Short mmCIF file of C-alpha atoms in Angstrom, two decimals:
data_model
loop_
_atom_site.label_atom_id
_atom_site.label_comp_id
_atom_site.label_asym_id
_atom_site.label_seq_id
_atom_site.Cartn_x
_atom_site.Cartn_y
_atom_site.Cartn_z
CA MET P 14 -6.26 -16.40 62.65
CA ASP P 15 -4.02 -16.02 65.69
CA ALA P 16 -3.35 -12.40 66.50
CA ASN P 17 0.30 -13.27 67.09
CA SER P 18 0.76 -14.75 63.60
CA PRO P 19 3.51 -12.93 61.69
CA VAL P 20 2.24 -10.63 58.97
CA SER P 21 4.64 -9.41 56.32
CA PRO P 22 4.76 -5.67 55.71
CA GLY P 23 2.26 -4.65 53.06
CA GLN P 24 0.25 -7.86 53.33
CA PRO P 25 -3.44 -7.58 54.27
CA ALA P 26 -4.66 -9.20 57.45
CA GLY P 27 -6.24 -12.58 56.82
CA SER P 28 -4.19 -13.17 53.69
CA PHE P 29 -2.97 -16.70 53.04
CA VAL P 30 0.34 -15.17 51.98
CA ALA P 31 0.67 -13.53 55.37
CA ALA P 32 0.09 -16.88 57.10
CA GLY P 33 2.81 -18.59 55.11
CA ARG P 34 0.35 -20.40 52.84
CA GLY P 35 0.85 -18.42 49.68
CA PRO P 36 1.20 -20.01 46.25
CA ARG P 37 4.98 -20.08 46.24
CA LEU P 38 6.51 -22.67 43.97
CA LEU P 39 8.68 -24.26 46.68
CA GLY P 40 6.39 -23.61 49.63
CA GLY P 41 5.38 -20.63 51.71
CA GLY P 42 6.44 -21.70 55.21
CA GLY P 43 9.89 -20.18 55.41
CA THR P 44 13.37 -21.63 54.91
CA GLY P 45 12.56 -25.04 56.41
CA ALA P 46 9.56 -25.60 54.17
CA THR P 47 11.57 -24.49 51.13
CA VAL P 48 14.31 -27.02 51.91
CA VAL P 49 11.79 -29.83 52.39
CA SER P 50 9.99 -28.92 49.16
CA SER P 51 13.28 -28.80 47.24
CA VAL P 52 14.47 -32.17 48.57
CA SER P 53 11.15 -33.87 47.89
CA THR P 54 11.09 -32.45 44.36
CA ILE P 55 14.60 -33.73 43.65
CA VAL P 56 13.70 -37.18 45.03
CA VAL P 57 10.54 -37.44 42.91
CA LEU P 58 12.31 -36.28 39.76
CA GLY P 59 15.17 -38.66 40.46
CA ILE P 60 12.79 -41.60 40.76
CA LEU P 61 11.05 -40.69 37.51
CA VAL P 62 14.36 -40.35 35.66
CA ALA P 63 15.59 -43.65 37.08
CA ILE P 64 12.41 -45.45 35.98
CA ILE P 65 12.81 -44.09 32.45
CA LEU P 66 16.53 -44.79 32.18
CA LEU P 67 16.31 -48.30 33.64
CA ALA P 68 13.34 -49.37 31.49
CA PRO P 69 14.11 -52.22 29.06
CA GLY P 70 13.36 -50.05 26.02
CA ALA P 71 15.11 -46.92 27.29
CA ARG P 72 17.82 -46.95 24.62
CA ALA P 73 15.32 -47.42 21.80
CA VAL P 74 13.16 -44.53 23.11
CA GLU P 75 16.24 -42.33 23.51
CA HIS P 76 17.26 -42.97 19.91
CA ALA P 77 13.73 -42.51 18.56
CA PHE P 78 12.82 -39.32 20.44
CA PHE P 79 16.01 -37.74 21.76
CA SER P 80 18.67 -38.28 19.12
CA PRO P 81 20.85 -35.12 19.18
CA THR P 82 21.73 -35.46 15.51
CA ASP P 83 18.12 -35.85 14.39
CA MET P 84 16.96 -33.07 16.69
CA TRP P 85 19.45 -30.66 15.17
CA GLN P 86 18.77 -31.75 11.59
CA SER P 87 15.03 -31.34 12.05
CA PHE P 88 15.53 -27.94 13.63
CA ILE P 89 17.61 -26.53 10.75
CA GLY P 90 15.89 -28.51 7.98
CA ASN P 91 17.15 -29.59 4.58
CA PRO P 92 14.66 -29.18 1.70
CA ARG P 93 17.04 -31.01 -0.66
CA LYS P 94 16.54 -34.15 1.41
CA GLY P 95 12.79 -33.67 1.52
CA TYR P 96 12.14 -32.15 4.94
CA TYR P 97 11.62 -28.64 6.31
CA SER P 98 13.04 -26.73 9.25
CA VAL P 99 10.92 -27.08 12.39
CA GLY P 100 12.65 -24.01 13.80
CA ALA P 101 11.62 -21.88 10.82
CA ALA P 102 8.12 -23.36 10.68
CA ILE P 103 7.33 -22.28 14.24
CA TRP P 104 7.24 -18.68 13.02
CA LEU P 105 4.14 -19.52 11.02
CA ASN P 106 2.50 -20.78 14.21
CA ILE P 107 3.38 -17.50 15.89
CA ARG P 108 1.99 -15.43 13.03
CA MET P 109 -1.23 -17.45 12.93
CA PHE P 110 -1.56 -17.04 16.70
CA LEU P 111 -1.09 -13.26 16.59
CA VAL P 112 -3.55 -12.70 13.74
CA ALA P 113 -6.16 -15.00 15.26
CA GLU P 114 -5.76 -13.42 18.70
CA VAL P 115 -6.48 -9.90 17.43
CA LEU P 116 -9.54 -11.04 15.49
CA ILE P 117 -10.84 -13.13 18.38
CA LEU P 118 -10.57 -10.29 20.89
CA ALA P 119 -12.59 -7.96 18.67
CA LEU P 120 -15.21 -10.39 17.34
CA ALA P 121 -15.78 -12.17 20.67
CA LEU P 122 -16.47 -8.83 22.35
CA LEU P 123 -19.02 -8.02 19.65
CA VAL P 124 -20.77 -11.37 20.15
CA ALA P 125 -20.80 -10.89 23.93
CA LEU P 126 -22.27 -7.39 23.65
CA ILE P 127 -24.97 -8.65 21.28
CA ARG P 128 -25.92 -11.41 23.70
CA GLN P 129 -25.98 -8.94 26.59
CA SER P 130 -28.15 -6.46 24.74
CA ALA P 131 -31.78 -6.13 25.82
CA SER P 132 -32.93 -4.26 22.72
CA PRO P 133 -36.02 -5.85 21.10
CA ALA P 134 -34.68 -4.92 17.67
CA LEU P 135 -31.64 -7.13 18.22
CA PHE P 136 -33.65 -10.19 19.24
CA PRO P 137 -33.07 -12.09 15.94
CA ILE P 138 -29.35 -11.29 16.09
CA ARG P 139 -29.20 -12.47 19.72
CA ILE P 140 -30.76 -15.76 18.66
CA LEU P 141 -28.15 -16.15 15.92
CA ALA P 142 -25.34 -15.23 18.31
CA THR P 143 -26.56 -17.79 20.85
CA GLY P 144 -26.78 -20.46 18.16
CA TYR P 145 -23.27 -19.57 16.95
CA VAL P 146 -21.80 -19.92 20.44
CA ASP P 147 -23.59 -23.21 21.11
CA PHE P 148 -22.55 -24.66 17.77
CA PHE P 149 -18.87 -23.79 17.78
CA ARG P 150 -18.42 -24.68 21.44
CA GLY P 151 -19.87 -28.09 20.71
CA VAL P 152 -18.05 -28.97 17.47
CA PRO P 153 -14.39 -30.08 17.82
CA LEU P 154 -11.91 -27.61 16.37
CA ILE P 155 -10.38 -30.19 14.04
CA LEU P 156 -13.77 -30.69 12.36
CA VAL P 157 -14.16 -26.94 11.88
CA ILE P 158 -10.73 -26.85 10.23
CA PHE P 159 -11.69 -29.70 7.91
CA ALA P 160 -15.03 -28.09 7.05
CA LEU P 161 -13.45 -24.77 6.09
CA GLY P 162 -10.22 -26.10 4.60
CA PHE P 163 -11.84 -28.69 2.35
CA GLY P 164 -15.44 -27.49 2.10
CA VAL P 165 -15.03 -23.81 1.17
CA PRO P 166 -12.64 -24.47 -1.78
CA ALA P 167 -15.10 -27.09 -3.07
CA LEU P 168 -17.83 -24.44 -3.28
CA SER P 169 -15.93 -22.65 -6.10
CA LEU P 170 -16.86 -19.20 -4.84
CA PRO P 171 -15.18 -16.26 -6.63
CA VAL P 172 -12.93 -15.08 -3.78
CA ALA P 173 -13.58 -17.26 -0.74
CA SER P 174 -12.65 -20.52 -2.47
CA SER P 175 -9.25 -19.37 -3.74
CA GLN P 176 -7.53 -18.47 -0.47
CA PRO P 177 -4.38 -20.16 0.87
CA ASP P 178 -4.88 -23.03 3.30
CA VAL P 179 -3.45 -20.97 6.15
CA VAL P 180 -6.33 -18.49 5.76
CA TYR P 181 -8.90 -21.26 6.24
CA GLY P 182 -6.96 -22.54 9.24
CA VAL P 183 -6.89 -19.13 10.92
CA ALA P 184 -10.58 -18.60 10.13
CA ALA P 185 -11.39 -21.92 11.82
CA LEU P 186 -9.39 -20.91 14.89
CA VAL P 187 -11.19 -17.57 15.04
CA LEU P 188 -14.66 -19.09 14.66
CA SER P 189 -14.06 -21.72 17.32
CA TYR P 190 -12.26 -19.59 19.90
CA CYS P 191 -14.62 -16.62 19.48
CA ALA P 192 -17.38 -18.80 20.90
CA TYR P 193 -15.33 -19.53 24.03
CA VAL P 194 -13.89 -16.05 24.50
CA SER P 195 -17.29 -14.40 24.06
CA GLU P 196 -18.49 -16.34 27.11
CA VAL P 197 -15.44 -15.13 29.03
CA TYR P 198 -16.37 -11.57 28.05
CA ARG P 199 -19.95 -12.14 29.17
CA ALA P 200 -18.77 -13.39 32.54
CA GLY P 201 -16.66 -10.26 32.90
CA LEU P 202 -19.54 -7.99 31.96
CA ASN P 203 -21.83 -9.73 34.45
CA SER P 204 -19.19 -9.41 37.17
CA VAL P 205 -19.58 -5.61 37.18
CA HIS P 206 -22.30 -4.73 39.68
CA GLN P 207 -25.35 -2.92 38.37
CA SER P 208 -24.77 -0.17 40.90
CA GLN P 209 -21.78 0.87 38.80
CA VAL P 210 -24.04 1.36 35.78
CA ALA P 211 -26.65 3.14 37.88
CA ALA P 212 -24.03 5.51 39.27
CA ALA P 213 -22.75 6.27 35.78
CA ARG P 214 -26.27 6.93 34.48
CA SER P 215 -27.00 9.21 37.43
CA LEU P 216 -24.03 11.33 36.37
CA GLY P 217 -25.65 11.83 32.97
CA LEU P 218 -23.74 9.21 30.97
CA SER P 219 -25.61 7.41 28.21
CA LYS P 220 -25.80 3.61 28.14
CA SER P 221 -23.08 3.34 25.49
CA THR P 222 -20.81 5.80 27.29
CA ALA P 223 -21.28 4.00 30.61
CA LEU P 224 -20.50 0.72 28.90
CA ARG P 225 -17.35 2.12 27.32
CA TYR P 226 -15.88 4.01 30.25
CA VAL P 227 -17.30 2.23 33.32
CA VAL P 228 -18.31 -1.37 32.59
CA LEU P 229 -15.78 -2.52 29.97
CA PRO P 230 -12.61 -1.38 31.80
CA GLN P 231 -13.66 -3.25 34.94
CA ALA P 232 -14.85 -6.31 33.01
CA VAL P 233 -11.64 -6.60 30.99
CA ARG P 234 -9.51 -6.31 34.12
CA ASN P 235 -11.44 -9.17 35.69
CA ILE P 236 -11.10 -11.53 32.73
CA ILE P 237 -7.47 -11.03 31.74
CA PRO P 238 -6.28 -14.27 33.47
CA PRO P 239 -8.89 -16.56 31.83
CA LEU P 240 -8.32 -14.81 28.50
CA LEU P 241 -4.61 -15.57 28.71
CA ASN P 242 -5.39 -19.21 29.50
CA ASP P 243 -7.50 -19.39 26.35
CA PHE P 244 -4.69 -17.92 24.30
CA ILE P 245 -2.23 -20.47 25.66
CA SER P 246 -4.55 -23.13 24.23
CA LEU P 247 -4.85 -21.14 21.01
CA GLN P 248 -1.06 -21.11 20.57
CA LYS P 249 -0.98 -24.90 20.83
CA ASP P 250 -3.99 -25.43 18.58
CA THR P 251 -2.30 -23.63 15.69
CA ALA P 252 -0.59 -26.99 15.16
CA LEU P 253 -3.92 -28.41 13.97
CA VAL P 254 -3.78 -26.19 10.89
CA GLY P 255 -1.06 -28.51 9.62
CA THR P 256 -3.80 -31.04 8.78
CA LEU P 257 -4.59 -28.86 5.75
CA GLY P 258 -1.03 -29.22 4.48
CA VAL P 259 0.30 -25.95 5.91
CA ILE P 260 3.96 -26.32 6.83
CA GLU P 261 3.89 -25.22 10.45
CA ALA P 262 6.07 -26.69 13.22
CA ASN P 263 4.06 -29.87 13.81
CA LYS P 264 3.70 -30.56 10.08
CA ALA P 265 7.42 -29.98 9.51
CA ALA P 266 8.17 -32.39 12.36
CA SER P 267 5.82 -34.96 10.84
CA ILE P 268 7.47 -34.68 7.41
CA TYR P 269 10.92 -35.17 8.96
CA SER P 270 9.70 -38.19 10.92
CA GLU P 271 8.21 -39.78 7.79
CA THR P 272 11.39 -39.06 5.83
CA VAL P 273 14.07 -40.41 8.20
CA TYR P 274 11.86 -42.65 10.41
CA ASN P 275 12.78 -40.88 13.63
CA PHE P 276 10.53 -39.01 16.07
CA SER P 277 13.10 -36.57 17.46
CA SER P 278 11.60 -33.83 15.32
CA PHE P 279 8.42 -34.00 17.43
CA THR P 280 10.54 -33.47 20.53
CA VAL P 281 11.97 -30.33 18.92
CA ALA P 282 8.48 -29.08 18.09
CA ALA P 283 7.32 -29.78 21.65
CA ILE P 284 10.28 -27.85 23.09
CA LEU P 285 9.55 -24.87 20.83
CA PHE P 286 5.90 -24.80 21.87
CA LEU P 287 6.95 -24.99 25.52
CA ILE P 288 9.27 -22.04 25.02
CA LEU P 289 6.28 -20.08 23.73
CA THR P 290 3.65 -21.17 26.23
CA ILE P 291 5.47 -21.45 29.57
CA PRO P 292 6.32 -17.72 29.87
CA LEU P 293 2.70 -16.86 29.07
CA ALA P 294 1.51 -19.41 31.65
CA ARG P 295 3.77 -17.94 34.34
CA PHE P 296 2.60 -14.43 33.40
CA THR P 297 -0.99 -15.62 33.79
CA ASP P 298 -0.20 -17.02 37.24
CA ARG P 299 1.36 -13.72 38.19
CA LEU P 300 -1.74 -11.79 37.13
CA ILE P 301 -4.02 -14.20 39.01
CA GLU P 302 -1.94 -13.79 42.16
CA ARG P 303 -1.92 -10.01 41.83
CA ASP P 304 -5.69 -9.98 41.37
CA ARG P 305 -6.11 -12.24 44.41
CA ARG P 306 -4.03 -9.89 46.55
CA ARG P 307 -5.98 -6.88 45.26
CA ARG P 308 -9.27 -8.51 46.19
CA LEU P 309 -7.98 -9.49 49.62
CA ALA P 310 -6.72 -5.96 50.21
CA GLY P 311 -10.08 -4.53 49.18
CA GLY P 312 -11.95 -6.94 51.45
CA ASN P 313 -9.91 -5.95 54.51
CA ARG P 314 -10.30 -2.20 54.22
#
């Protein structure tokens, strides 16, 4: 890089941010680049809106998907007329997401630690853990939901077969996402250099203590962005639990659509999911950028 290139205070030398090539939304080249980016964005959006509005079926699509009356009615609901509130049903999606997230974080870490273990006594368990990860990463989530939601009640087991449908849905989410998140954990554990473990052991720490206080903190810090990306997908996939008959946002929207023959309820559900996922996505981007700057700063010391 040119030695005369402007470097912002606090930015490490060699940083893309310092060279005006940072990941800013409207460009990183100063006021001129921001203006050009803004104008080009407005032009592109204007063309897209014009194409939609001038299409021959624009009015029919507007009535079917963006009817203000139907959007409001689906949001508030009216059980007397046979449909539920999409706005109230989204809270079930949120609750399923929160419960599943806590369980996934704990169980996926356990699976990752089992797979990372080198103990001969745990060899059979490692084989089972590997098979579990391969199986649930390969089977579509919707099939796991069907298998648990319809298969477990058919077994007529004393306790397991008498649970509400939402329990089977959350269990399917946990089983499927644990397989993915455990691999994220493993990547984080492998990202910590062995010299860190050796240094901890040389100070007298046991393997478990070194893992708890040295390896895990660094591993978790490295995998927070990909973990958040997985949980964005998890929030959306709670809608699949509606296939079991659970009245969550997508199911409530479907019932409204089948009742009044209008799809505006799906637009409401989509907006609600966007309200939930976009802030988490922007937070993830912020963490990724902060981690990138930290690594650049460390590499230029």
